[in-house]
PDB file of C-alpha atoms and ligand atoms in Angstrom:
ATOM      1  CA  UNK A1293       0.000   0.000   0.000  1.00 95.00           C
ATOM      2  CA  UNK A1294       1.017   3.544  -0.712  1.00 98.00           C
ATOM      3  CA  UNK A1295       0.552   6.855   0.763  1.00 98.00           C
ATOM      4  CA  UNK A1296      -0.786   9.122  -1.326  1.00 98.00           C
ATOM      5  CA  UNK A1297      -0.213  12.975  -1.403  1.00 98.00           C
ATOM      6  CA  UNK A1298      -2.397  15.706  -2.959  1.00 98.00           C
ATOM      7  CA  UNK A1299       0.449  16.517  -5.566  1.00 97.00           C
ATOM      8  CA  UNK A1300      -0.279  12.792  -6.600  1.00 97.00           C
ATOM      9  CA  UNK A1301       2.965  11.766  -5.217  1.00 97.00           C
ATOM     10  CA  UNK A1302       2.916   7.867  -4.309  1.00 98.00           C
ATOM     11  CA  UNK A1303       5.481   6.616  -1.553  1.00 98.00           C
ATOM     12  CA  UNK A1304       5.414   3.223   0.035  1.00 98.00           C
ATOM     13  CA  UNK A1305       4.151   2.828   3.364  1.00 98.00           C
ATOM     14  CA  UNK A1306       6.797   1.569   5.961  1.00 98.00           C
ATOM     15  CA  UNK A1307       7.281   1.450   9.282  1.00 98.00           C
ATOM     16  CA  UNK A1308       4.836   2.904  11.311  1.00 98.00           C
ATOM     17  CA  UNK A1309       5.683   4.651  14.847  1.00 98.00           C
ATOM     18  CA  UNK A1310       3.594   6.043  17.235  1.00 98.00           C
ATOM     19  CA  UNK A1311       4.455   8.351  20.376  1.00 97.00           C
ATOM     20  CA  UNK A1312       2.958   7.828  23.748  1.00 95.00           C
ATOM     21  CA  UNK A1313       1.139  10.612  26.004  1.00 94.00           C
ATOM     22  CA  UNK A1314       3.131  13.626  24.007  1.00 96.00           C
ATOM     23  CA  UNK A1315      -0.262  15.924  25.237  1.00 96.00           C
ATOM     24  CA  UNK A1316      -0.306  16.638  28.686  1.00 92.00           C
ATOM     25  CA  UNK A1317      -3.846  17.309  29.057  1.00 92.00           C
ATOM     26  CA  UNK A1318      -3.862  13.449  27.455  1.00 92.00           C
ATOM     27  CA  UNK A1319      -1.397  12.019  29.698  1.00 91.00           C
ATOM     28  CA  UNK A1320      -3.594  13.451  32.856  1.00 92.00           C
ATOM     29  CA  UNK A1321      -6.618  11.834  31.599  1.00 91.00           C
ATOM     30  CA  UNK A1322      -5.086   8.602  30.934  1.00 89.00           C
ATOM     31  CA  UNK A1323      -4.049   8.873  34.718  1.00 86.00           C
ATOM     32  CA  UNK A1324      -0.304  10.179  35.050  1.00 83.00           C
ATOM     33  CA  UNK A1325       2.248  12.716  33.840  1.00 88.00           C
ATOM     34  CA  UNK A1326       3.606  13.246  30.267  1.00 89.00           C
ATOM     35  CA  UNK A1327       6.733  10.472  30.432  1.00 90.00           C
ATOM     36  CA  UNK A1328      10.053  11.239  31.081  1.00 92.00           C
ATOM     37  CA  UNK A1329      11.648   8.940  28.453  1.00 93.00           C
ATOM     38  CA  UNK A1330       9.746   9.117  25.137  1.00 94.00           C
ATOM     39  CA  UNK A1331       6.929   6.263  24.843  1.00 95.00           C
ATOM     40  CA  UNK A1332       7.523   4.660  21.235  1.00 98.00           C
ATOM     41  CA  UNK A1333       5.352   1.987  20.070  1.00 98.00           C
ATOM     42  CA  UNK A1334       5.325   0.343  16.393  1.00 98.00           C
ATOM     43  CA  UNK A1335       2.246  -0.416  14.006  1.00 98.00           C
ATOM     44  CA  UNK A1336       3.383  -3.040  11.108  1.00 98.00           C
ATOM     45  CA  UNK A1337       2.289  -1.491   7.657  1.00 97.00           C
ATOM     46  CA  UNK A1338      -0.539  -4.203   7.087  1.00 96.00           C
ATOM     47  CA  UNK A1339      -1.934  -2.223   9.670  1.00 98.00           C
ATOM     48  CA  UNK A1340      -2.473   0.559   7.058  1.00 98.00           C
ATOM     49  CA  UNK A1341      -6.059   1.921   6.256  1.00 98.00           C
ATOM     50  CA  UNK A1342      -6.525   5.112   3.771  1.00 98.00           C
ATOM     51  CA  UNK A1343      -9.065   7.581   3.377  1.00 98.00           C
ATOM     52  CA  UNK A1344     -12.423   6.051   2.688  1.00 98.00           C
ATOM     53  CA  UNK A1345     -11.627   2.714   4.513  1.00 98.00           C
ATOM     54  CA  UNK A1346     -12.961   0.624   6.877  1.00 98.00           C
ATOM     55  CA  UNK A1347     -11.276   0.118  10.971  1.00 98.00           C
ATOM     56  CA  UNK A1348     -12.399  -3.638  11.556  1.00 98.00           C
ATOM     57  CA  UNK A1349     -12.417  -3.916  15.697  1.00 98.00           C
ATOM     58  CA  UNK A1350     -11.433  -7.232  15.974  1.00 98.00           C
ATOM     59  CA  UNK A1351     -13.545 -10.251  18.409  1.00 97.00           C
ATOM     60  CA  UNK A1352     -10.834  -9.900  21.267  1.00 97.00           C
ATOM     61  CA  UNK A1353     -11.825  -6.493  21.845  1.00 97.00           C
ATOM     62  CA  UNK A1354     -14.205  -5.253  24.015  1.00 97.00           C
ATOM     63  CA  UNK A1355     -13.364  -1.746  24.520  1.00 98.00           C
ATOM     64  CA  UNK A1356     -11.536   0.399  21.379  1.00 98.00           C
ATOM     65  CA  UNK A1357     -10.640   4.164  21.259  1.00 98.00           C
ATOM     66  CA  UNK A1358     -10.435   6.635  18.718  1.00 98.00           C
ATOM     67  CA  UNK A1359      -6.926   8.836  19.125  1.00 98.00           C
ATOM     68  CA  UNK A1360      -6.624  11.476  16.574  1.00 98.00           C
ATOM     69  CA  UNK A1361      -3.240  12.590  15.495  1.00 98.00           C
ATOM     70  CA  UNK A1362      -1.131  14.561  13.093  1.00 98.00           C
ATOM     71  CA  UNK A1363       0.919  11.979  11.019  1.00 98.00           C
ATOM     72  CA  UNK A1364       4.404  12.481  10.066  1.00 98.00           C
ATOM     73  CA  UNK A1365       5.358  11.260   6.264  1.00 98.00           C
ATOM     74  CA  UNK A1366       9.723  10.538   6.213  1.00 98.00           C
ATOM     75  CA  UNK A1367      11.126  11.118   3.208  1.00 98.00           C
ATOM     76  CA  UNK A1368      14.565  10.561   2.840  1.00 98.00           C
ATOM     77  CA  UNK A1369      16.152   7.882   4.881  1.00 98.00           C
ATOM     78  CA  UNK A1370      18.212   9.163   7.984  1.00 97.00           C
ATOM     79  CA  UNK A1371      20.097   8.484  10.936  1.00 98.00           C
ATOM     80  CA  UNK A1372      21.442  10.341  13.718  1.00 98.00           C
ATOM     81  CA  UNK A1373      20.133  13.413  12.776  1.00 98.00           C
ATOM     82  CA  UNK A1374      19.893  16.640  14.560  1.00 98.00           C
ATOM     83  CA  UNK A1375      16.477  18.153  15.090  1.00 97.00           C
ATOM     84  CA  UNK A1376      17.704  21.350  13.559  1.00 97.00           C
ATOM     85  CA  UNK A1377      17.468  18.733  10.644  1.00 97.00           C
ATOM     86  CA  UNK A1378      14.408  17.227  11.107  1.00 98.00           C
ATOM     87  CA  UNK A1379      12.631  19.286   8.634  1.00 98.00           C
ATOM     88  CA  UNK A1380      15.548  17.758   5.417  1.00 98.00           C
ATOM     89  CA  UNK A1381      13.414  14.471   5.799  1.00 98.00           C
ATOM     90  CA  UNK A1382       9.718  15.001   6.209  1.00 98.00           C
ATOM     91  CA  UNK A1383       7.889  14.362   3.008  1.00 98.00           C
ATOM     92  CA  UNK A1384       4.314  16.139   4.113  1.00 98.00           C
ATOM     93  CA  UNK A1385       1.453  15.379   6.990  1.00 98.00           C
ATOM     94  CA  UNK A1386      -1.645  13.981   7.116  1.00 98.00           C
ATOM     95  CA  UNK A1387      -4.233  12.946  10.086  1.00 98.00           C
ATOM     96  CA  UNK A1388      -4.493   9.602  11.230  1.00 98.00           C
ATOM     97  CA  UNK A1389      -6.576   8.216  13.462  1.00 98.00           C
ATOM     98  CA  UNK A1390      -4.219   5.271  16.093  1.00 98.00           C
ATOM     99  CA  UNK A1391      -6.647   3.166  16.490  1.00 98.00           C
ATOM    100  CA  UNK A1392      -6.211   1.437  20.033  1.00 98.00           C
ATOM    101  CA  UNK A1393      -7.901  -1.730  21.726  1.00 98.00           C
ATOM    102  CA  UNK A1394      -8.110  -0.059  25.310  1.00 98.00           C
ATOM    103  CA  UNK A1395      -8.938  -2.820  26.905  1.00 98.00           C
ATOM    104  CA  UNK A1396      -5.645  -5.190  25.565  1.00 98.00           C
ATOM    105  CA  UNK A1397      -3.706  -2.217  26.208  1.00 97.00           C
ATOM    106  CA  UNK A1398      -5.350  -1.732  29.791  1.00 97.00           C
ATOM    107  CA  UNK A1399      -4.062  -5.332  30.419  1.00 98.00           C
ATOM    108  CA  UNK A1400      -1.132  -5.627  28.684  1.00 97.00           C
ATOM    109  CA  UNK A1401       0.293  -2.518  30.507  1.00 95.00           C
ATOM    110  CA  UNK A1402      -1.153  -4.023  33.900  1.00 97.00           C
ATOM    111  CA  UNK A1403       1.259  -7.360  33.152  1.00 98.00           C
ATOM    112  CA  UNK A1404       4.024  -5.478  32.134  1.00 97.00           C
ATOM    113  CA  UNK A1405       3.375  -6.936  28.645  1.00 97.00           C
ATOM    114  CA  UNK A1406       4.207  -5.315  25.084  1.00 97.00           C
ATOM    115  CA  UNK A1407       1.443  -3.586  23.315  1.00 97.00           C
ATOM    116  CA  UNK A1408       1.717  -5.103  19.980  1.00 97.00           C
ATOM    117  CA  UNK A1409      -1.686  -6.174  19.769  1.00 98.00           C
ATOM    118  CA  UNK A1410      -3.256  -2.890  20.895  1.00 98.00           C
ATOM    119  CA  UNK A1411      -1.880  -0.920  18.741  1.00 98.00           C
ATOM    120  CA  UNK A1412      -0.617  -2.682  15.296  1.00 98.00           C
ATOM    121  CA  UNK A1413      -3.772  -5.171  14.912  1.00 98.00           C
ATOM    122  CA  UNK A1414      -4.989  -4.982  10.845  1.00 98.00           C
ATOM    123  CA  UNK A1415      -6.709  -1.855  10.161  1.00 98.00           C
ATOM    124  CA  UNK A1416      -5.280  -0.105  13.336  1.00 98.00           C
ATOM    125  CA  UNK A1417      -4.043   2.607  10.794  1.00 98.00           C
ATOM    126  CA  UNK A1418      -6.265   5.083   8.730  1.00 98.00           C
ATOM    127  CA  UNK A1419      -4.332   7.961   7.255  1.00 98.00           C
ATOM    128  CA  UNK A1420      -5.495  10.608   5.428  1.00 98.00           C
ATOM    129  CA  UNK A1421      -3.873  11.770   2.069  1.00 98.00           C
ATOM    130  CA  UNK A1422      -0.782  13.364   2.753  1.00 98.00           C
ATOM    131  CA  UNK A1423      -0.186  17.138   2.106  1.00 98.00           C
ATOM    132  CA  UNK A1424       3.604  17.760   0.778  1.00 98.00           C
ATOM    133  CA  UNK A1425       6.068  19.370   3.168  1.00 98.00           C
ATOM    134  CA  UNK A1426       7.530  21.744  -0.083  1.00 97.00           C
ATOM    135  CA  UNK A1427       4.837  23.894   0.563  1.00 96.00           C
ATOM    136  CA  UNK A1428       6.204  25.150   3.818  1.00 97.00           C
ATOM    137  CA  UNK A1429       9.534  25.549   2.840  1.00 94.00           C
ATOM    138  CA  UNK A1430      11.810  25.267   5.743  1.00 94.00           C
ATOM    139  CA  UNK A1431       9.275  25.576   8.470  1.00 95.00           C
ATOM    140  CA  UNK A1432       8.073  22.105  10.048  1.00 97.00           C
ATOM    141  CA  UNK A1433       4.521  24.324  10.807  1.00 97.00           C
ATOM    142  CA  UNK A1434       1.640  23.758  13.464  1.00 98.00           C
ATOM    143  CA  UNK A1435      -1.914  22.599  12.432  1.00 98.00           C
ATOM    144  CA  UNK A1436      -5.190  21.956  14.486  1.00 98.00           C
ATOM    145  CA  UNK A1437      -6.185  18.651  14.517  1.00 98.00           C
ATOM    146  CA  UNK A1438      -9.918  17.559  15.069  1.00 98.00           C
ATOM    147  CA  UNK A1439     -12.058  14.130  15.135  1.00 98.00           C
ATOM    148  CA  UNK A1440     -15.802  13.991  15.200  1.00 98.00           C
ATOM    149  CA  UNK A1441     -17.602  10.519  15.731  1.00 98.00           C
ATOM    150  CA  UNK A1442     -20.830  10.382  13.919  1.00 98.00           C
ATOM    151  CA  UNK A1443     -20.930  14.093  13.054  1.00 98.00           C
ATOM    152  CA  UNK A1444     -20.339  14.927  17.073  1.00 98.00           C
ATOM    153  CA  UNK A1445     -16.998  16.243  18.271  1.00 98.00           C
ATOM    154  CA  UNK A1446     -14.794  14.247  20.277  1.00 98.00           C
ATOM    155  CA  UNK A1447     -11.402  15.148  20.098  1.00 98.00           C
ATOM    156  CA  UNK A1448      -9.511  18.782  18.991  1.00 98.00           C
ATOM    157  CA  UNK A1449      -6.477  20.537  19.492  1.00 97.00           C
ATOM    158  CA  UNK A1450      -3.480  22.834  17.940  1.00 98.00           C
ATOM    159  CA  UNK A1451      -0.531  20.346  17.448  1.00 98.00           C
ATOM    160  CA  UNK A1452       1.426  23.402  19.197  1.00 98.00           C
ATOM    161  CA  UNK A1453       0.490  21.932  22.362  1.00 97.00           C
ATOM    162  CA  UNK A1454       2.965  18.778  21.575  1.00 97.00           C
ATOM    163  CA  UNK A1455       5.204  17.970  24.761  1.00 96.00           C
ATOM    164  CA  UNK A1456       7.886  16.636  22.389  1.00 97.00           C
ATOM    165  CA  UNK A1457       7.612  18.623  18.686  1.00 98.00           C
ATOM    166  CA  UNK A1458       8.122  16.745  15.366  1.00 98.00           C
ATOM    167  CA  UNK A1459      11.763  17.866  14.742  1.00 98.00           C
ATOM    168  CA  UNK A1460      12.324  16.393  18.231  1.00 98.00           C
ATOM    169  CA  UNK A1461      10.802  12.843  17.953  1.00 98.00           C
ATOM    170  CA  UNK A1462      12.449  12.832  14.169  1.00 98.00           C
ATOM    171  CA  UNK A1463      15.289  13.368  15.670  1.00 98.00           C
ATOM    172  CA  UNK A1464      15.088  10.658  18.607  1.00 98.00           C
ATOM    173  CA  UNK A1465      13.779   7.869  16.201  1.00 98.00           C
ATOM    174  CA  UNK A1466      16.274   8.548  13.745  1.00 98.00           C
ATOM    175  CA  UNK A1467      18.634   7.921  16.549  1.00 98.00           C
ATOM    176  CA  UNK A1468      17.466   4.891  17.775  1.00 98.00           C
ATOM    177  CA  UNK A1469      15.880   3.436  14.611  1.00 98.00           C
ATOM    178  CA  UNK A1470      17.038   5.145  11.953  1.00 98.00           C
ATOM    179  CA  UNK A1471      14.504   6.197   9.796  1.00 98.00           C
ATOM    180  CA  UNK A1472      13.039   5.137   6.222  1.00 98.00           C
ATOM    181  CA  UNK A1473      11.767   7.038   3.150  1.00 98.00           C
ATOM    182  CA  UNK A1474       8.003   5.846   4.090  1.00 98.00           C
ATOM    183  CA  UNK A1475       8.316   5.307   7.826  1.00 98.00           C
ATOM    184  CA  UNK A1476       5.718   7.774   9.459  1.00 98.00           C
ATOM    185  CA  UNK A1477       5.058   8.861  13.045  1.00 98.00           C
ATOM    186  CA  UNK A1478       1.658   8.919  14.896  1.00 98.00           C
ATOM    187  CA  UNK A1479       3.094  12.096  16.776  1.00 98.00           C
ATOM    188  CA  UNK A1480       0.351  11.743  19.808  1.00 98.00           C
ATOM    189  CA  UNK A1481      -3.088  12.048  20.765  1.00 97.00           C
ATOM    190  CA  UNK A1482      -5.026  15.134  22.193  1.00 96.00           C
ATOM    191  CA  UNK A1483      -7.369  14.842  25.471  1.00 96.00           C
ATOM    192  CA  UNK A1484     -10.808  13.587  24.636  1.00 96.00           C
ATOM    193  CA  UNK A1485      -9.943   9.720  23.425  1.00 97.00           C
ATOM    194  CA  UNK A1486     -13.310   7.586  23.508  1.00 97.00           C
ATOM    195  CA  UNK A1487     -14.794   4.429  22.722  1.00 98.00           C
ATOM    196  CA  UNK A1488     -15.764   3.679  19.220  1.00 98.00           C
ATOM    197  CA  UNK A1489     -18.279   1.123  17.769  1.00 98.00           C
ATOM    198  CA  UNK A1490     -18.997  -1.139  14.723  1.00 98.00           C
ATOM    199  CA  UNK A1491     -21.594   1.562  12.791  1.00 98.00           C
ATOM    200  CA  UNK A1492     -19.979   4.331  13.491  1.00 98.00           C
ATOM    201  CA  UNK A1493     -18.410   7.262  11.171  1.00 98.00           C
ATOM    202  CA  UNK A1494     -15.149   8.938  11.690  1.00 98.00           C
ATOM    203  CA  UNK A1495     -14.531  12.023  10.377  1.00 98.00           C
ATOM    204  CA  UNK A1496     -10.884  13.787  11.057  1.00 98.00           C
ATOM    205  CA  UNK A1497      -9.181  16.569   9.941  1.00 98.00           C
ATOM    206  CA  UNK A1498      -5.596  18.616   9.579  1.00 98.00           C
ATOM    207  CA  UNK A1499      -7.757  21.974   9.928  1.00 97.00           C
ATOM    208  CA  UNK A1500      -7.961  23.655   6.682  1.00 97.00           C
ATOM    209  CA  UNK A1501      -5.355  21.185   4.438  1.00 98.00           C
ATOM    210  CA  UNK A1502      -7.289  17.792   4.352  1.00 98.00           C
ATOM    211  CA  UNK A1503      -9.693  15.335   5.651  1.00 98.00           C
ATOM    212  CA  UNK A1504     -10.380  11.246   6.509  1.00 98.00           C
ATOM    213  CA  UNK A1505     -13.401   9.552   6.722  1.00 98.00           C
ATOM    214  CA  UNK A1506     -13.334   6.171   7.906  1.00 98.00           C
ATOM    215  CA  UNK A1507     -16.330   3.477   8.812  1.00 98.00           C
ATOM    216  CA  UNK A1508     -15.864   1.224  11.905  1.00 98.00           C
ATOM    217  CA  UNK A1509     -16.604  -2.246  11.257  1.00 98.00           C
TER     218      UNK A1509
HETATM  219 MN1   MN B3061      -1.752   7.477  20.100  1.00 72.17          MN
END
């Protein structure tokens, strides 16, 4: 599967991070402070869903949450880069929606167990189309990020708010990773992360630059 960006650019999806409690109104309400240490998880891309697609909650969940999020699109492979950098090596953004089965998570944190399952199951993915970096020139810039559930508004906020910014967590993954042309980073979810149900209709956006719609199955 590819991303695709509004210039009709087509790159591969890859790796798939995501960041852990990187709002701190979200780290309160899922009970605790925004992390000392980064919080990186990984989504395989099978896990991949684009605009117009369908989430499938799987049997073994009882309990799964929407978490809206701008969505970083790499470029350029890198390692060990600098944040000053980060910028070099981001191909556009897009909203995703991590799709998370709460309840696995709830347990697998509870056993000290990874959260694979939560958080990379098939379909755990939906992006949006990506809108090409170019077009802000140097400048990695903020957006507002919003999520309504069946037309009713769950989740919003200005990506300003961000505990770690994009250039930093670039920076860290490329450092740890290293980083592939068609990796991308779920950079965090806002407060306001709720239960979602087969029948219902998700509708994100990246304020003012592009939009998802998604069914829940
Ligand atoms: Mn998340």
């Amino acid at each position: 599967m590819d991303f695709e960006f509004t210039d009709g650019t087509r790159i591969e999806v890859g790796t798939m991070y995501g960041v852990g409690k990187n709002y701190a109104k979200h780290a309160k309400e899922m009970g605790g402070g925004v992390p000392t240490d980064p919080i990186i998880f990984i989504k395989p891309p099978a896990a991949y869903v684009p605009d117009g697609g369908i989430v499938k909650i799987p049997e073994i969940s009882k309990m799964t949450h929407h978490e809206v999020e701008l969505v970083v699109i790499i470029g350029k492979d890198c390692e060990k880069i600098k944040k000053e950098q980060a910028h070099e090596f981001i191909a556009g953004y897009a909203v995703g929606v991590d799709v998370t089965l709460r309840d696995i998570q709830n347990k697998a944190k509870s056993e000290g167990n990874p959260w694979a399952i939560a958080k990379g199951f098939a379909t755990s993915a939906p992006i949006s189309k990506v809108i090409p970096a170019s077009q802000f020139g140097n400048m990695i810039p903020y957006f507002k990020i919003e999520l309504l559930v069946n037309g009713e508004a769950r989740q919003g906020a200005p990506t300003s708010e961000m505990e770690r910014s994009v250039a930093e967590l670039v920076s860290f993954l490329s450092v740890v990773f290293g980083l592939r042309r068609g990796d991308c980073i779920f950079t965090g979810t806002p407060e306001g992360v709720g239960e979602i149900k087969p029948g219902d209709k998700l509708h994100a956006e990246l304020k003012g630059y592009v939009t998802l719609d998604i069914k829940v199955e």
